[in-house]
Coordinates of C-alpha atoms and ligand atoms in Angstrom, one line a residue:
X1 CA 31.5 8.7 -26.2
X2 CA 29.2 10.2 -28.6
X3 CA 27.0 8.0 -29.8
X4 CA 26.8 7.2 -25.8
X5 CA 25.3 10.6 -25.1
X6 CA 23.1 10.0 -28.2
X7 CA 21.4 6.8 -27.1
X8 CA 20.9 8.7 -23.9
X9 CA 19.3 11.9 -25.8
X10 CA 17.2 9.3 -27.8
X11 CA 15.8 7.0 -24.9
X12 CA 15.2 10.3 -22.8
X13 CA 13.2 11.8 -25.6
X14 CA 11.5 8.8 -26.1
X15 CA 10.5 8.8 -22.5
X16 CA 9.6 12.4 -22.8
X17 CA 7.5 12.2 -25.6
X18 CA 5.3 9.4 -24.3
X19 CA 5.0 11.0 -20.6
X20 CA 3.8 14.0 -22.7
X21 CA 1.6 12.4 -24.7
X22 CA -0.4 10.4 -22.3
X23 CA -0.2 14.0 -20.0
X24 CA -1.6 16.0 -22.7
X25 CA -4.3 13.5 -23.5
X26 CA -5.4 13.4 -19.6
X27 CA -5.4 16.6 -19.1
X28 CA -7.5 17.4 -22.0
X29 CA -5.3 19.8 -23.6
X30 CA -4.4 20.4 -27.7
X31 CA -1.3 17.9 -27.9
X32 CA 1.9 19.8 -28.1
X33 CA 4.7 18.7 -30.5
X34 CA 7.4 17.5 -28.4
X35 CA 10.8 18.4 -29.7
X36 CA 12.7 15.9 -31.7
X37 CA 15.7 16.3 -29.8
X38 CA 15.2 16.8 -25.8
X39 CA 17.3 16.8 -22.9
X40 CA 15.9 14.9 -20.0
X41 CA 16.2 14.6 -16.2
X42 CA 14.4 13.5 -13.5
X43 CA 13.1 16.2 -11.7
X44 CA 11.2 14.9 -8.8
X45 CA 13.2 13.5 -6.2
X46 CA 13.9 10.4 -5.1
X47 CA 12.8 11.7 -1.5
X48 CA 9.3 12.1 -2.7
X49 CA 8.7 8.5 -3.8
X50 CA 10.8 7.3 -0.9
X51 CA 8.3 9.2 1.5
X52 CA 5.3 7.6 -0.2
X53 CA 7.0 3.9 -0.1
X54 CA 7.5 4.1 3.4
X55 CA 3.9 5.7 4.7
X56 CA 2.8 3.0 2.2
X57 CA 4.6 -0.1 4.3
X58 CA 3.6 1.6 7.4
X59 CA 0.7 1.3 6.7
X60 CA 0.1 -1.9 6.2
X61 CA 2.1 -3.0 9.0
X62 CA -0.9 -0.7 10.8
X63 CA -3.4 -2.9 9.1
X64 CA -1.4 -6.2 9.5
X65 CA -1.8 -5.5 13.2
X66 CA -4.8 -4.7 13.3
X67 CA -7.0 -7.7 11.7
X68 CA -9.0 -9.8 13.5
X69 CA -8.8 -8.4 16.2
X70 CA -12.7 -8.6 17.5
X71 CA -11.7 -12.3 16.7
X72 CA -8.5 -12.6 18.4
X73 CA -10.0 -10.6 21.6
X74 CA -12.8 -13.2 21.6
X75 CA -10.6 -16.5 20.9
X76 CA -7.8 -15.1 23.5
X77 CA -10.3 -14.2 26.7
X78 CA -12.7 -16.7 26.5
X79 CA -13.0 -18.8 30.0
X80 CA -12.4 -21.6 28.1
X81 CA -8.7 -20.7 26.5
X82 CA -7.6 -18.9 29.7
X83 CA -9.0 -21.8 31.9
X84 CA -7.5 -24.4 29.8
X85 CA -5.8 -26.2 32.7
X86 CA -8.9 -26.4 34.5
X87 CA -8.5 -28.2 37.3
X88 CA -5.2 -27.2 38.0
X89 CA -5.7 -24.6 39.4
X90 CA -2.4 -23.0 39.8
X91 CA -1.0 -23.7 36.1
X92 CA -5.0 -21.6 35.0
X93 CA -4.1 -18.8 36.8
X94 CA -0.6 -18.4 35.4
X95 CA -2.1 -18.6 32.2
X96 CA -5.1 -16.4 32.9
X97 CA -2.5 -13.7 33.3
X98 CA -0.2 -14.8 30.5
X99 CA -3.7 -13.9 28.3
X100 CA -4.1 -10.4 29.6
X101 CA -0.8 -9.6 29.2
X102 CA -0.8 -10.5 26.0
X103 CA -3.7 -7.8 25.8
X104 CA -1.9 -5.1 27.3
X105 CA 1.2 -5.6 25.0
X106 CA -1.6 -5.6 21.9
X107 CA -2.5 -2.1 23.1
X108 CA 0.9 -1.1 23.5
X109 CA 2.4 -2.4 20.4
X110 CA -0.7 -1.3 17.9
X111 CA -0.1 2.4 19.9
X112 CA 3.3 2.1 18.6
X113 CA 2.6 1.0 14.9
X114 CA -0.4 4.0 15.2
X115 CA 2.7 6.7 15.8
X116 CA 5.2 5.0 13.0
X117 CA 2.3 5.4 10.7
X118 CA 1.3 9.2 11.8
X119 CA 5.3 10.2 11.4
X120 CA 5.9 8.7 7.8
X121 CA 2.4 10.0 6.7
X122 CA 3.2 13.2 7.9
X123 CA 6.8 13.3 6.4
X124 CA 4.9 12.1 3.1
X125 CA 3.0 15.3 3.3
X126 CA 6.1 17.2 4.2
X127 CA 8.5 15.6 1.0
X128 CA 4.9 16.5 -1.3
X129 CA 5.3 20.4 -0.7
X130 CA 9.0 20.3 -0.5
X131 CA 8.6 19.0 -4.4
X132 CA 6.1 20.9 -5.6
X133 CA 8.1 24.3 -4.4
X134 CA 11.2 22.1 -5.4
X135 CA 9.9 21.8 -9.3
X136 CA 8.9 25.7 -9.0
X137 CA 12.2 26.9 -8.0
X138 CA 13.5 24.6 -11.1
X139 CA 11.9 27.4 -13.4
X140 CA 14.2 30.0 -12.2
X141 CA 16.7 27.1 -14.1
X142 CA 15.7 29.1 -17.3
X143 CA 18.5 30.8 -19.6
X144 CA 17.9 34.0 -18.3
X145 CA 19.5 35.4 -21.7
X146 CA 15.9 35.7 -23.7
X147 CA 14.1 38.1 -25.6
X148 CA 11.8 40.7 -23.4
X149 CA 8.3 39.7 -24.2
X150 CA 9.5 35.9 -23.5
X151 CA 11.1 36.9 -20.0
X152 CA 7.9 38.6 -19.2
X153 CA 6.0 35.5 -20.4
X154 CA 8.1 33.6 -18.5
X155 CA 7.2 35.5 -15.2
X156 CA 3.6 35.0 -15.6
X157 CA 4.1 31.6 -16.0
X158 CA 6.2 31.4 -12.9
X159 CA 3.5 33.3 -11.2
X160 CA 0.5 31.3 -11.8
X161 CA 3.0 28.0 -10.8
X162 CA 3.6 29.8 -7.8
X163 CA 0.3 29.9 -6.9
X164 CA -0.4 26.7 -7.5
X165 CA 2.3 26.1 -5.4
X166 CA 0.6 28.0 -2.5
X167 CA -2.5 26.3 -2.9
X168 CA -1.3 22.6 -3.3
X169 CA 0.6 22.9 -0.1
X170 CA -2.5 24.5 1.7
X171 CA -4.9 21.6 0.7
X172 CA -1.7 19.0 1.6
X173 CA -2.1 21.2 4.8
X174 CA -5.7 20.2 5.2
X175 CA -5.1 16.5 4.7
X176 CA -1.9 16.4 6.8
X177 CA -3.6 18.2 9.9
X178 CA -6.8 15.9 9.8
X179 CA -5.0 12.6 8.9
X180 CA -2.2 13.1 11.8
X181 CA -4.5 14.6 13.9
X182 CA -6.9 11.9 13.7
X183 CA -4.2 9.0 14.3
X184 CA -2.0 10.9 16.9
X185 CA -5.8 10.8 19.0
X186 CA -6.4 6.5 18.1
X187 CA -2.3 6.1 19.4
X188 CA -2.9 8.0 22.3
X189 CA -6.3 6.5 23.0
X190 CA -4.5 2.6 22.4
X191 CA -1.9 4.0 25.0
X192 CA -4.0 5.3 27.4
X193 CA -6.1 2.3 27.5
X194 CA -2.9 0.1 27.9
X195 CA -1.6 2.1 30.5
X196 CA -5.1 2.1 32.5
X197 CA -4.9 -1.8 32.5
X198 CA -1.1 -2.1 33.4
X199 CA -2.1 0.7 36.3
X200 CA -5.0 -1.4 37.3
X201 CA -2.9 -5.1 37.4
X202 CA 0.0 -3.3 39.2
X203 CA -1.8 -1.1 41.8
X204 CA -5.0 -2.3 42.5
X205 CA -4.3 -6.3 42.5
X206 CA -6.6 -8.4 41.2
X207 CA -7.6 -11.6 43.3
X208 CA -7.0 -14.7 41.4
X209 CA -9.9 -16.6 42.3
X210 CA -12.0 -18.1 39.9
X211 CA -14.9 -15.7 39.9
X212 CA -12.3 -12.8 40.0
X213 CA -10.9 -14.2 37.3
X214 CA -14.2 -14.4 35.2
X215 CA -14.8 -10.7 36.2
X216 CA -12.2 -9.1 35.0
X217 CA -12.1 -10.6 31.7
X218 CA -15.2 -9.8 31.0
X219 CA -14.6 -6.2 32.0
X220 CA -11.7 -6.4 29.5
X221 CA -13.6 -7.8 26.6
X222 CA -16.2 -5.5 27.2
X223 CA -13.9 -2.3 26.8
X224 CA -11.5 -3.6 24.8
X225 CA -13.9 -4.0 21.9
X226 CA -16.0 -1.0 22.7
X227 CA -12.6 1.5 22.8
X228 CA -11.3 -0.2 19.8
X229 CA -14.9 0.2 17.8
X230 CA -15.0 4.0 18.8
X231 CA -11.4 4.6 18.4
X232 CA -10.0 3.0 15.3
X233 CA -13.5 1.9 13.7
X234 CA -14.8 4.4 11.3
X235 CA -12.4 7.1 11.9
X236 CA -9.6 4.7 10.8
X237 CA -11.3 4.0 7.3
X238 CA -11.8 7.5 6.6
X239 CA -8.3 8.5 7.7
X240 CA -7.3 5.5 5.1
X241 CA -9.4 7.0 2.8
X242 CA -8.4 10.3 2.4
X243 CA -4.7 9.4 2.8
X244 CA -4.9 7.1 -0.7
X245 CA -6.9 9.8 -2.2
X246 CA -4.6 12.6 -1.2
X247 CA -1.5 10.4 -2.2
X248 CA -3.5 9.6 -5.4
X249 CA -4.1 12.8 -6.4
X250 CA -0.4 14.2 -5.1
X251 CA 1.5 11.5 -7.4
X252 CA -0.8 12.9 -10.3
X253 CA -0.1 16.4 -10.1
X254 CA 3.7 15.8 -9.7
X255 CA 3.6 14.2 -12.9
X256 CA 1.8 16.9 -14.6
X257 CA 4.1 19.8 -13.0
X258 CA 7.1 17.7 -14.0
X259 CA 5.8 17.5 -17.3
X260 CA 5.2 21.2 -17.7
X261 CA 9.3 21.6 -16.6
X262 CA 10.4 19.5 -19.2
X263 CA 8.7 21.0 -21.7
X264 CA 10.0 24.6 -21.3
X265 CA 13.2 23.2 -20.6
X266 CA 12.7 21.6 -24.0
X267 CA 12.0 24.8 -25.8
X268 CA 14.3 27.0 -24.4
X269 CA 17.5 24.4 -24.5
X270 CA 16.9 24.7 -28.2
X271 CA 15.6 28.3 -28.3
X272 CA 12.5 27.7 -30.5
X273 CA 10.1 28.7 -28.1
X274 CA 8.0 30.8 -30.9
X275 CA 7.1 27.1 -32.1
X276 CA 7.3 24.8 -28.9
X277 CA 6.0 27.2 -26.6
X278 CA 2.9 28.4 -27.3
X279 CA 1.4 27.1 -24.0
X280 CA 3.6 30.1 -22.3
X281 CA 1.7 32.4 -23.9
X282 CA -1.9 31.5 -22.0
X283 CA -0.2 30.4 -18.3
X284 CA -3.5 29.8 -16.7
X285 CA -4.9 28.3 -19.5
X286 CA -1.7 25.3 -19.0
X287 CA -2.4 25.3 -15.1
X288 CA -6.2 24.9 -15.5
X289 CA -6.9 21.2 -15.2
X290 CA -4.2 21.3 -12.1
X291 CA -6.6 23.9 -10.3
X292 CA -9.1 21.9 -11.4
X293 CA -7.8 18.8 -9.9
X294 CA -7.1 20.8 -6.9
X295 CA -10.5 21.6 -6.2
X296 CA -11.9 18.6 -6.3
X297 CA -9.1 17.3 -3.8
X298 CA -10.2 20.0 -1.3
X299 CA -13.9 19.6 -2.1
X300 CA -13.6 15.5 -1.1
X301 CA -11.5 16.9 2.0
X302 CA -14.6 18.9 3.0
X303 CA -16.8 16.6 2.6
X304 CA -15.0 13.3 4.5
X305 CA -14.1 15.3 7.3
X306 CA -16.9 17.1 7.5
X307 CA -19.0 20.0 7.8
X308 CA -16.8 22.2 6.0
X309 CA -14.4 22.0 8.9
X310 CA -11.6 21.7 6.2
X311 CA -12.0 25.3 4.9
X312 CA -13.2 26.8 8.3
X313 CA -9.5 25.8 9.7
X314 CA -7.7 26.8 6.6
X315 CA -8.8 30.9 7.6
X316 CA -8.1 30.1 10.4
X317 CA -4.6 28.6 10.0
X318 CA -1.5 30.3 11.8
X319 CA -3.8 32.4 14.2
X320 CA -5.4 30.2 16.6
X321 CA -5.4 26.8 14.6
X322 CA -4.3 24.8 18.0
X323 CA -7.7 26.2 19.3
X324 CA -9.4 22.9 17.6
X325 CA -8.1 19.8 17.9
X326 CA -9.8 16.7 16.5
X327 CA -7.7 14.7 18.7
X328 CA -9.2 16.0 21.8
X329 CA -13.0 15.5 20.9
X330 CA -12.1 11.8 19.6
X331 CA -10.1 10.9 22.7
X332 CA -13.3 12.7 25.1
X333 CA -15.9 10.6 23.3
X334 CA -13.9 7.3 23.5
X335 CA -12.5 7.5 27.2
X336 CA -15.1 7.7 29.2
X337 CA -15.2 9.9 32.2
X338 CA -12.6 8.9 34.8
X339 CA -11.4 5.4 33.0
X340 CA -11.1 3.0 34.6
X341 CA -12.4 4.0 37.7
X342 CA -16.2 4.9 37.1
X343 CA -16.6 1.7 34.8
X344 CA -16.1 -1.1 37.3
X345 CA -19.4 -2.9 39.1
X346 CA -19.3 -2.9 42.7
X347 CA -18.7 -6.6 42.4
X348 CA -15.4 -6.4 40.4
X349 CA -13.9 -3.9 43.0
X350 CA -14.4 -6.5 45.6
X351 CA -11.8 -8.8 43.3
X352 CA -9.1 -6.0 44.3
X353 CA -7.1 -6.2 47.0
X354 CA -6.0 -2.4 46.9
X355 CA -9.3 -0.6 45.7
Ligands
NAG401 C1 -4.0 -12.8 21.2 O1 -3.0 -13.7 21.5 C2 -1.9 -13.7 20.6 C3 -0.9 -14.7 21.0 O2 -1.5 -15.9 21.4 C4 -1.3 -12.3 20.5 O3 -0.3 -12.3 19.6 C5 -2.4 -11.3 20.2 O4 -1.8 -10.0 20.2 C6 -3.5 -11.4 21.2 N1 -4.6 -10.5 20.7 C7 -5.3 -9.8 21.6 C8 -6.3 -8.9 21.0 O5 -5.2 -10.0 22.8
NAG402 C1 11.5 19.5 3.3 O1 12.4 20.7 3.1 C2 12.9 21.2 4.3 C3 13.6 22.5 4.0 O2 14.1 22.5 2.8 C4 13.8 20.1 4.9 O3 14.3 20.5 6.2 C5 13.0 18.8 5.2 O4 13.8 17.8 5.7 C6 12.3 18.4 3.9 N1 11.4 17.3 4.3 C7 11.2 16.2 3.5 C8 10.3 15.2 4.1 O5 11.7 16.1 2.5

């Protein structure tokens, strides 16, 4: 039983003491002797890295869908695929709307994948504050039977984590609103879009004749590849962007303030702080590299989505934050005016029976 607990104490410490050295040395600060003997645990939860696992699949299940499309579009809606039983002419026309089908379902289906995505990035978001404050309440763990001048040390320390704490979850604030709000307005422009041409094939009719038939599909090439360009072309890489940047940078700072729980757990477990915990004596000297690290999160956030926009909403936040929505200004500039309606040629409403 004891020497159990011992190889457990050992391989912990040796865990501990690598983590911390490979911290200290990234983050620039004079290496601190880790304690011979510490008592480990795992102090982030398994939530967090579940959360980041699954907005990771889902997103490449968003990008899985998503290739080759122009490609697909062009190979599925040429004259020659869908009139590949030319001559018969019934056995064309079946497949002719086989093929657009298959287009509707595409916009249908990548709408869907578009949400999944938006809900697991936003509950990553969600599980990274829920840590951060997690691992701050974890200092509140402390023996509280200690010498004055180390409980007040210990408050200052808690207080400058706290406010890290507050500013971490505003900039996650930042990135949440603009990545979510920036794929809720591609999944609703995907559905729209699918709904226009299921709308169009059930209540208008299309004639099935061949020149009809030519019509339409090019009408459907035509939009398809112009609403997917405006809607999930460069918007989309930037919204990839700044999610593996945010994600990058979250994972990095939950090591560090991790890190920084272990040790004072260290040095108050075997109540040597006067040697092991100098760094409580100059709190926002220990929390300087995170703020730094912060900043330059929020600065890229600025930048990438623009204009300062990032800051502008964060005073804003919690009075009239709904008052901007990125959503709306994406979905106005990629669904033209009256859709579908205004965007057919004279000669293509003559190929509907119920114009
Ligand atoms: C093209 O057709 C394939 C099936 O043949 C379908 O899986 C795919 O979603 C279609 N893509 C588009 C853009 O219509
Ligand atoms: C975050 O914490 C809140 C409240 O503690 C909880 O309701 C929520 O489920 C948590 N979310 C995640 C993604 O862990």
């Amino acid at each position: 039983m004891h020497s159990v607990l011992l190889i457990f104490i050992v391989l912990n410490c040796l865990l501990w003491c690598f983590q911390g050295q490979t911290a200290s040395v990234s983050s620039n600060h004079p290496r601190l002797p880790m304690p011979l003997h510490s008592i480990s645990a795992e102090h982030i939860s398994k939530d967090f890295y579940y959360a980041i696992e699954k907005s990771d699949r889902s997103k490449d299940k968003l990008q899985r869908k998503l290739l080759h499309f122009f490609e697909n579009l062009q190979k599925n809606l040429t004259m020659s695929t869908v009139l590949s039983d030319f001559g018969k002419s019934d056995t064309s026309a079946e497949n002719y709307i086989v093929r657009i089908h298959e287009l509707l379902k595409f916009f249908y289906e990548a709408s869907n994948v578009f949400e999944e995505f938006s809900n697991d990035v936003e509950k990553f978001y969600e599980a990274s504050k829920n840590s951060s404050h997690a691992l701050l309440l974890k200092l509140r763990q402390v023996p509280t039977a200690q010498p004055k001048y180390v409980k007040v040390l210990l408050t200052n320390y808690f207080a400058e984590m706290e406010f890290f704490n507050i500013m971490f979850s505003e900039i996650v604030n930042d990135a949440m609103e603009y990545t979510v709000g920036t794929l809720t307005a591609i999944q609703k422009i995907f559905f729209y879009y699918a709904e226009a041409q299921s709308f169009i094939l059930h209540n208008w009719k299309l004639k099935l004749n061949l020149e009809c038939r030519e019509l339409y599909v090019d009408f459907l090439q035509h939009h398809s590849a112009k609403i997917f360009e405006c809607a999930a072309g460069h918007n989309l890489e930037l919204t990839y962007d700044v999610y593996a940047v945010t994600k990058l940078n979250v994972k990095y700072i939950m090591k560090q303030l991790e890190f920084r729980i272990q040790r004072l757990f260290n040095c108050f477990i075997f109540g040597s702080y006067a040697i092991q915990c100098t760094f409580l004596n100059n709190a926002d000297r220990d929390f300087e590299n995170l703020f730094i690290k912060l900043a330059e999160l929020e600065m890229y956030l600025d930048i990438k989505t623009k204009t300062g926009l990032v800051s502008v909403l964060r005073r804003r936040r919690g009075r009239d934050a709904d008052e901007f929505t990125k959503a709306d200004s994406i979905i106005d500039k990629c669904l033209l005016n009256d859709f579908p309606r205004n965007q057919i040629s004279n000669r293509l409403k003559g190929c509907f029976y119920n114009f």
